[in-house]
Coordinates of N, CA and C and ligand atoms in Angstrom, one line a residue:
X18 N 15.7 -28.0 24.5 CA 16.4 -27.3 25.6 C 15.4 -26.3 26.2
X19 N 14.9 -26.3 27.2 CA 14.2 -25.3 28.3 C 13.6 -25.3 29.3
X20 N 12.9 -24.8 29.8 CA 12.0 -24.9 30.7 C 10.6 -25.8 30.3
X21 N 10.4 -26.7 31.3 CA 9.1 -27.9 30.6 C 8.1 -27.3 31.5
X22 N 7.1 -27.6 30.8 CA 5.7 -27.5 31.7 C 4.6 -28.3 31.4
X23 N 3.4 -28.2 31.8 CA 2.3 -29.1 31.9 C 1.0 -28.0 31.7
X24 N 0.1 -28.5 30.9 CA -0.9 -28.2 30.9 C -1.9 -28.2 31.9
X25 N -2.9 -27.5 32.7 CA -4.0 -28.0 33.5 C -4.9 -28.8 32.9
X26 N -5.6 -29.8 33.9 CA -6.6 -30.4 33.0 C -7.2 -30.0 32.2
X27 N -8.1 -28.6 32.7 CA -8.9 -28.3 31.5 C -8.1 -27.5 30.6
X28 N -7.1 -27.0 30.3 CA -5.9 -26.5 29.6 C -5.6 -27.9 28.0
X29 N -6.0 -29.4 28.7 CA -5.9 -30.5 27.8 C -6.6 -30.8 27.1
X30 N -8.0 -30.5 27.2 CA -8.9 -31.1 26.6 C -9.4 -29.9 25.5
X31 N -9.9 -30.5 24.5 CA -9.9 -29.9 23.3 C -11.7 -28.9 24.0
X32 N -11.4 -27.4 23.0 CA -12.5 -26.9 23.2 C -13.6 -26.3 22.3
X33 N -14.9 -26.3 21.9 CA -15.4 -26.1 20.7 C -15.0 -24.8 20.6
X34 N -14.8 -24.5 19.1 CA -14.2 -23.3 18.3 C -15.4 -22.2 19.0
X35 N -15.0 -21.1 18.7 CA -15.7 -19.8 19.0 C -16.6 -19.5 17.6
X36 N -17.6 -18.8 17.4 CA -18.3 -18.6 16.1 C -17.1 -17.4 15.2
X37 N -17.5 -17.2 14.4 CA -16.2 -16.2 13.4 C -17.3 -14.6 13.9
X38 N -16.5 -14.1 13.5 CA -17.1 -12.2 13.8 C -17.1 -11.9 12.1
X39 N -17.9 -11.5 11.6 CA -17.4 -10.9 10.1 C -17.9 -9.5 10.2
X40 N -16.5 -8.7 9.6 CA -16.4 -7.1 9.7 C -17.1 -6.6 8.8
X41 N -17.7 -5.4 9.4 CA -18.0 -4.5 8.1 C -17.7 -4.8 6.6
X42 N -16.3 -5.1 6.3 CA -16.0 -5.5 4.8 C -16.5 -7.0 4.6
X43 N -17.2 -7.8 5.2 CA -18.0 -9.1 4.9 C -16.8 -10.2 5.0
X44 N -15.5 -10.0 6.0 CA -14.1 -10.5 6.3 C -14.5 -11.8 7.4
X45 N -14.3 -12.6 7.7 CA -14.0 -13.3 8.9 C -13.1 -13.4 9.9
X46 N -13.3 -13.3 11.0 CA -12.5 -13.0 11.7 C -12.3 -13.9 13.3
X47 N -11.8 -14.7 13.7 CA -11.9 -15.5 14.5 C -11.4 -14.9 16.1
X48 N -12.3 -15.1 16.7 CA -11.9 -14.2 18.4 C -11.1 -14.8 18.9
X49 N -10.0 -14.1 19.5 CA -9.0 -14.6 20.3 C -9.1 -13.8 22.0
X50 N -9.2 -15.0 23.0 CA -9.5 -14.3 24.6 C -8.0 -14.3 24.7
X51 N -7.7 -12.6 24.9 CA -6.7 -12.2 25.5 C -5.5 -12.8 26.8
X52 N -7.1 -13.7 27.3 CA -6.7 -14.3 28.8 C -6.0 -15.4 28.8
X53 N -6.1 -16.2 27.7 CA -5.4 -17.4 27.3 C -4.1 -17.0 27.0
X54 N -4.0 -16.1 26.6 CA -2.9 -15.7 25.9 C -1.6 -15.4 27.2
X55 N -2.3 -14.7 28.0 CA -1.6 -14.4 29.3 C -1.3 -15.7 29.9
X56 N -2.0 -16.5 30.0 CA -1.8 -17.9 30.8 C -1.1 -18.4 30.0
X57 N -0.6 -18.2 28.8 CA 0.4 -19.1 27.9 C 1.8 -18.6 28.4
X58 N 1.8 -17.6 28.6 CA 3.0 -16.9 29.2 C 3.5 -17.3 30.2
X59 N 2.3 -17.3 31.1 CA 2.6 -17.9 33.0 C 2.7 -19.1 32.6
X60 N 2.3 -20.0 31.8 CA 3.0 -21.3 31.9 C 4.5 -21.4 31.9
X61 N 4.2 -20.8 30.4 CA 6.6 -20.9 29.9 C 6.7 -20.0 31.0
X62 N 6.4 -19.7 32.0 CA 7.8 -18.7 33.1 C 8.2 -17.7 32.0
X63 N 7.3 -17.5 31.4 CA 8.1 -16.1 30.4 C 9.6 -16.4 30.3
X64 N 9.8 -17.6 30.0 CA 11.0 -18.1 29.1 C 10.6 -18.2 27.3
X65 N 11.0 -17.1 26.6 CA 11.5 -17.9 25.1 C 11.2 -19.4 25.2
X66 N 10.1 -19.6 24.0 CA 9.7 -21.1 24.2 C 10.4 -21.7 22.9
X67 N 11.7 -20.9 22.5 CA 12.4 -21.2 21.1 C 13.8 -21.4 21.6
X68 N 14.3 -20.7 23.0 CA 15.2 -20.7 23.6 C 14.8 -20.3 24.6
X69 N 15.5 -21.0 26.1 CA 14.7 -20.1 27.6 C 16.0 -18.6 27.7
X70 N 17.4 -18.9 26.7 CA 18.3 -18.3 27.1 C 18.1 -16.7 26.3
X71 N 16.8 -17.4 25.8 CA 17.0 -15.4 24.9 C 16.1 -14.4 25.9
X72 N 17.2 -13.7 26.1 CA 16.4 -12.5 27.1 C 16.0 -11.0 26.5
X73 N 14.6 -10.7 27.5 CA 14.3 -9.3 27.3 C 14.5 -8.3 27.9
X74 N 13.3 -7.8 28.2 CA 13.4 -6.4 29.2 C 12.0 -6.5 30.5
X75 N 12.1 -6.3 31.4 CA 10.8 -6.4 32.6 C 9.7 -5.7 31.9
X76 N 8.7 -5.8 31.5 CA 7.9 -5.4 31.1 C 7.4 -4.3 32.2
X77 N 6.7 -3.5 31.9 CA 6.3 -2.3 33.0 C 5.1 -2.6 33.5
X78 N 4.2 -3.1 32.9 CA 2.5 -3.4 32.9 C 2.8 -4.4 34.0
X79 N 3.4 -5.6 33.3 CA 3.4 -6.5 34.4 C 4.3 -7.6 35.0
X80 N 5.4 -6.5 35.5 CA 6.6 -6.5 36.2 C 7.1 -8.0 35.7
X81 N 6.6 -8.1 34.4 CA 7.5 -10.1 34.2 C 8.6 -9.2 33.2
X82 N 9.3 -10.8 32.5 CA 10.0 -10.5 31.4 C 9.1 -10.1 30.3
X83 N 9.4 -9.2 29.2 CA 8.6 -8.7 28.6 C 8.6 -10.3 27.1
X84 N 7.6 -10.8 26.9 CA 7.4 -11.7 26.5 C 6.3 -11.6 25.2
X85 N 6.0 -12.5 24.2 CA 4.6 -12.0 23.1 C 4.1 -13.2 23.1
X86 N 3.0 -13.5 23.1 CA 2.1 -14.8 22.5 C 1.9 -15.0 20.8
X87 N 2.5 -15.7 20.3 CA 2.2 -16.0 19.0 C 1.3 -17.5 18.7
X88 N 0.6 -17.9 18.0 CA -0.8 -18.7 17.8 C 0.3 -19.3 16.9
X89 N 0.6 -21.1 17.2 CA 1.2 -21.9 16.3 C 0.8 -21.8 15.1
X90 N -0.6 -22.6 15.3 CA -1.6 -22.4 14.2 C -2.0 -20.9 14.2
X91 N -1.8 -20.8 13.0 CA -2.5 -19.5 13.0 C -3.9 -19.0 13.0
X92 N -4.5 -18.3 13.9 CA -5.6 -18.5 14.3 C -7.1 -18.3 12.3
X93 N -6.2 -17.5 11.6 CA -7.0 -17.6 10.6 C -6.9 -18.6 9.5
X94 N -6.8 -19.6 10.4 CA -6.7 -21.3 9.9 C -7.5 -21.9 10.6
X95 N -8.7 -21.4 11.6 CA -9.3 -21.7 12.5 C -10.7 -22.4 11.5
X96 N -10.8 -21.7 10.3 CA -12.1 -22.7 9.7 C -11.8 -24.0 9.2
X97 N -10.4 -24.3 9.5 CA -9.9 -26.2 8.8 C -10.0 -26.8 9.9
X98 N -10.3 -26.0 11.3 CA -10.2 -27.0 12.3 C -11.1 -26.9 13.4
X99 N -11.6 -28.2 13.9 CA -13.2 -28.4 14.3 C -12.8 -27.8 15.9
X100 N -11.9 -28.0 16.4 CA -11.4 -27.5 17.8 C -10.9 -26.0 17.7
X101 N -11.2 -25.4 18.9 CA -10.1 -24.1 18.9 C -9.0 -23.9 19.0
X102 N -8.7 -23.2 18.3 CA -6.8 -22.8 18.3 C -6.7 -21.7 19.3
X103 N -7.1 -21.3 19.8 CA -7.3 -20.5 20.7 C -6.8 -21.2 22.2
X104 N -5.9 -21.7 22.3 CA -5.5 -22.5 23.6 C -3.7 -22.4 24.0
X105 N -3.8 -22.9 25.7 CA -2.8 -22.6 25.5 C -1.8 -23.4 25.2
X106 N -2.0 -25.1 24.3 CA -1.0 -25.8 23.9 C -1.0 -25.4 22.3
X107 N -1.1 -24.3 22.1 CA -1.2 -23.6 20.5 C -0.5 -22.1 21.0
X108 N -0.2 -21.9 22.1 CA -0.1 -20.2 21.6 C 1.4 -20.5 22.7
X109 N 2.3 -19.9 21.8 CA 3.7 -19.9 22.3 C 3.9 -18.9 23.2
X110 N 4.6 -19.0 24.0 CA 5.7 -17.6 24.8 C 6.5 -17.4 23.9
X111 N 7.2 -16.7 23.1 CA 8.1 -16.2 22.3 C 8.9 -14.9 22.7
X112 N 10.1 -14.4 22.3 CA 11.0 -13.3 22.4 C 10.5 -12.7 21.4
X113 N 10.4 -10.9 21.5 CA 10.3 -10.2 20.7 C 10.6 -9.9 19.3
X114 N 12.5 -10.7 19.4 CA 13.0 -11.3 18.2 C 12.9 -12.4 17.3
X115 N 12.5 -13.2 18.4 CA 11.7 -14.5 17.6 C 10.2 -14.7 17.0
X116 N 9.8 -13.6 17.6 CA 8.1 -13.1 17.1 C 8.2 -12.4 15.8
X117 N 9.2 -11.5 15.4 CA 9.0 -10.8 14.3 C 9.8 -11.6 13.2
X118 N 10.8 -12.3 14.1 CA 11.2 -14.0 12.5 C 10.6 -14.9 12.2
X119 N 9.8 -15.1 13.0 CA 8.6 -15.8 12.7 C 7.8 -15.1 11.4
X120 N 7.4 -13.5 11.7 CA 6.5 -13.0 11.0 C 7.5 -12.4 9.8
X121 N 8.2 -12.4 9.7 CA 8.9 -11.5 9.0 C 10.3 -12.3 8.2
X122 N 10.6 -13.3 9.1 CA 12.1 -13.7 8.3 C 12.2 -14.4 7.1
X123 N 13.2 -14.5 6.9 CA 13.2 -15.7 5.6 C 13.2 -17.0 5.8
X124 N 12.0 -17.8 4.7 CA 12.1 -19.4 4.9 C 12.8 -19.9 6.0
X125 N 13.9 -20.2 5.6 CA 14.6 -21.1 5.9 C 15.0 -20.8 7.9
X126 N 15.0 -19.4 8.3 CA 15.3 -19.6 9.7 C 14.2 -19.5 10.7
X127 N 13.1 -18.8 9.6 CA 11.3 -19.1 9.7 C 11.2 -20.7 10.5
X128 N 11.5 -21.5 9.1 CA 11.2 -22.7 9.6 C 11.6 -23.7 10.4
X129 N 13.3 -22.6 10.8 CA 13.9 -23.6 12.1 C 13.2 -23.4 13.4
X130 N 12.6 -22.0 13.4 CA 11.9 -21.4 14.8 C 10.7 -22.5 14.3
X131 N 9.8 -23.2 13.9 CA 9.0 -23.1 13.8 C 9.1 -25.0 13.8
X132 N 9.7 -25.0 13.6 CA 10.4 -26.6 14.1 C 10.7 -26.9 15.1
X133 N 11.2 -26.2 15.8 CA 11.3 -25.8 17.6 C 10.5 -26.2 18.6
X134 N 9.7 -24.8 17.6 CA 8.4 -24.8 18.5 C 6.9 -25.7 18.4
X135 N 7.3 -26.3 17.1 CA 6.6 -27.8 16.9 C 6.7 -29.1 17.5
X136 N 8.0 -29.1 17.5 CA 8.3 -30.0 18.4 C 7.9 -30.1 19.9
X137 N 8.5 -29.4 20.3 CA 8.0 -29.1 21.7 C 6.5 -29.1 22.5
X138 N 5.4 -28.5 20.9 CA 4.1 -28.2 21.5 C 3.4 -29.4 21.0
X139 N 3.8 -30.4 19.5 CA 2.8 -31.4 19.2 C 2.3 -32.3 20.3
X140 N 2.8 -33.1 20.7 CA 2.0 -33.6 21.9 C 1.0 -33.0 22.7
X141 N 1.1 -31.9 23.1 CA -0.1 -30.9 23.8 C -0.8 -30.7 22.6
X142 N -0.6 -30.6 21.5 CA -1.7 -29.8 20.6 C -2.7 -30.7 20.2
X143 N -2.0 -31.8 20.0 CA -2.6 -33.5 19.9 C -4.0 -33.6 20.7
X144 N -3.5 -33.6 21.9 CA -4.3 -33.2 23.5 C -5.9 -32.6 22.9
X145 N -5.7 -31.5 22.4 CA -6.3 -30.5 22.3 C -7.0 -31.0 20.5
X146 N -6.9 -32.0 20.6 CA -7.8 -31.7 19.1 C -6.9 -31.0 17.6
X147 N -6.0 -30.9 18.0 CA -4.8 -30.0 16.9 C -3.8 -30.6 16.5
X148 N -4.2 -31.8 15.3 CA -3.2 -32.6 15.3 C -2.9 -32.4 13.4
X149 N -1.2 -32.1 13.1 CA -0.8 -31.7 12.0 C 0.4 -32.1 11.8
X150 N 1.1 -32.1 10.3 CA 2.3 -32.4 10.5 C 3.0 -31.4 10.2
X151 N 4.8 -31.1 10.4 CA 5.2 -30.3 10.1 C 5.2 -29.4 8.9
X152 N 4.9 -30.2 7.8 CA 4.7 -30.0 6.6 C 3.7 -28.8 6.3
X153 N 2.3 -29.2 7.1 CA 1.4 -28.5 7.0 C 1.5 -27.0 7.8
X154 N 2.2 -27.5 8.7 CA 2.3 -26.1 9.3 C 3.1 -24.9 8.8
X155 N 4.4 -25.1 7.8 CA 5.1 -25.0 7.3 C 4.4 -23.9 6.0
X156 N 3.2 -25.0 5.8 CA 2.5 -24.6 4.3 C 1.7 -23.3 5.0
X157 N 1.5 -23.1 6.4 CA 0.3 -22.0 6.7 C 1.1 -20.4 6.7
X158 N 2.8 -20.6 6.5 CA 3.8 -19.8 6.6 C 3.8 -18.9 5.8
X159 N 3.5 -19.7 4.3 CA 3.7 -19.5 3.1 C 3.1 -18.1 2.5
Ligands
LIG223 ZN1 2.5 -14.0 15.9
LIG224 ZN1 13.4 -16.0 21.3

């Protein structure tokens, strides 16, 4: 149930990964363009991509609904996979409430958001070089 959208062409096609950054502590760290992240938003219409009916507040910066981008894949999963996760058929529009159940809840309603929003995005992710099963994604939760 929601609002559907479409990827742009180049939006579909898989893109090579970005190199890793490693920090001062000898850490890796995988770049994420802020910009993508905004266009994931403008796609969903800043609708909840877990529900369009869960509402927020107008954001002040930029007069939308106030909305978060969360990375399906999680972007420090980015060395198992030859494509970037860094796209916008990987990075959700999410509610503020459904961003920190995601990060924070327990199993079990973890993985109904997460089922959701799998469903919805596999075919685009597919697109993109990002192809897994629920299982797996489940396991990156853990
Ligand atoms: Zn997140
Ligand atoms: Zn939500």
């Amino acid at each position: 149930m929601g609002y559907e959208y479409q990827l742009t062409a180049e939006e579909a096609k898989p893109s090579k990964r970005n190199d890793p950054i490693i920090d001062g502590r000898g850490r890796k760290r995988w770049p994420r363009d802020s910009a993508i992240a905004a266009t994931a938003l403008q796609r969903a219409n800043y609708y909840c991509e877990v529900d369009y009916r869960h509402a927020t507040f107008v954001s002040n910066k930029t007069g939308k609904p106030y909305m978060e981008a969360h990375h399906l894949i999680p972007m420090g999963q980015q060395e198992d996979f030859e494509y970037s996760l860094d796209k916008t058929a990987n990075i959700k529009c999410i509610c503020p409430n459904c961003h920190r159940l995601i990060h924070h809840g327990r199993k079990k309603e973890r993985n109904e958001v997460l089922n959701v929003l799998f469903s919805k995005s596999k075919d685009k992710m597919k697109q993109v070089g990002l192809e897994i099963s629920i299982e797996k994604l489940f396991s990156f939760y853990e």
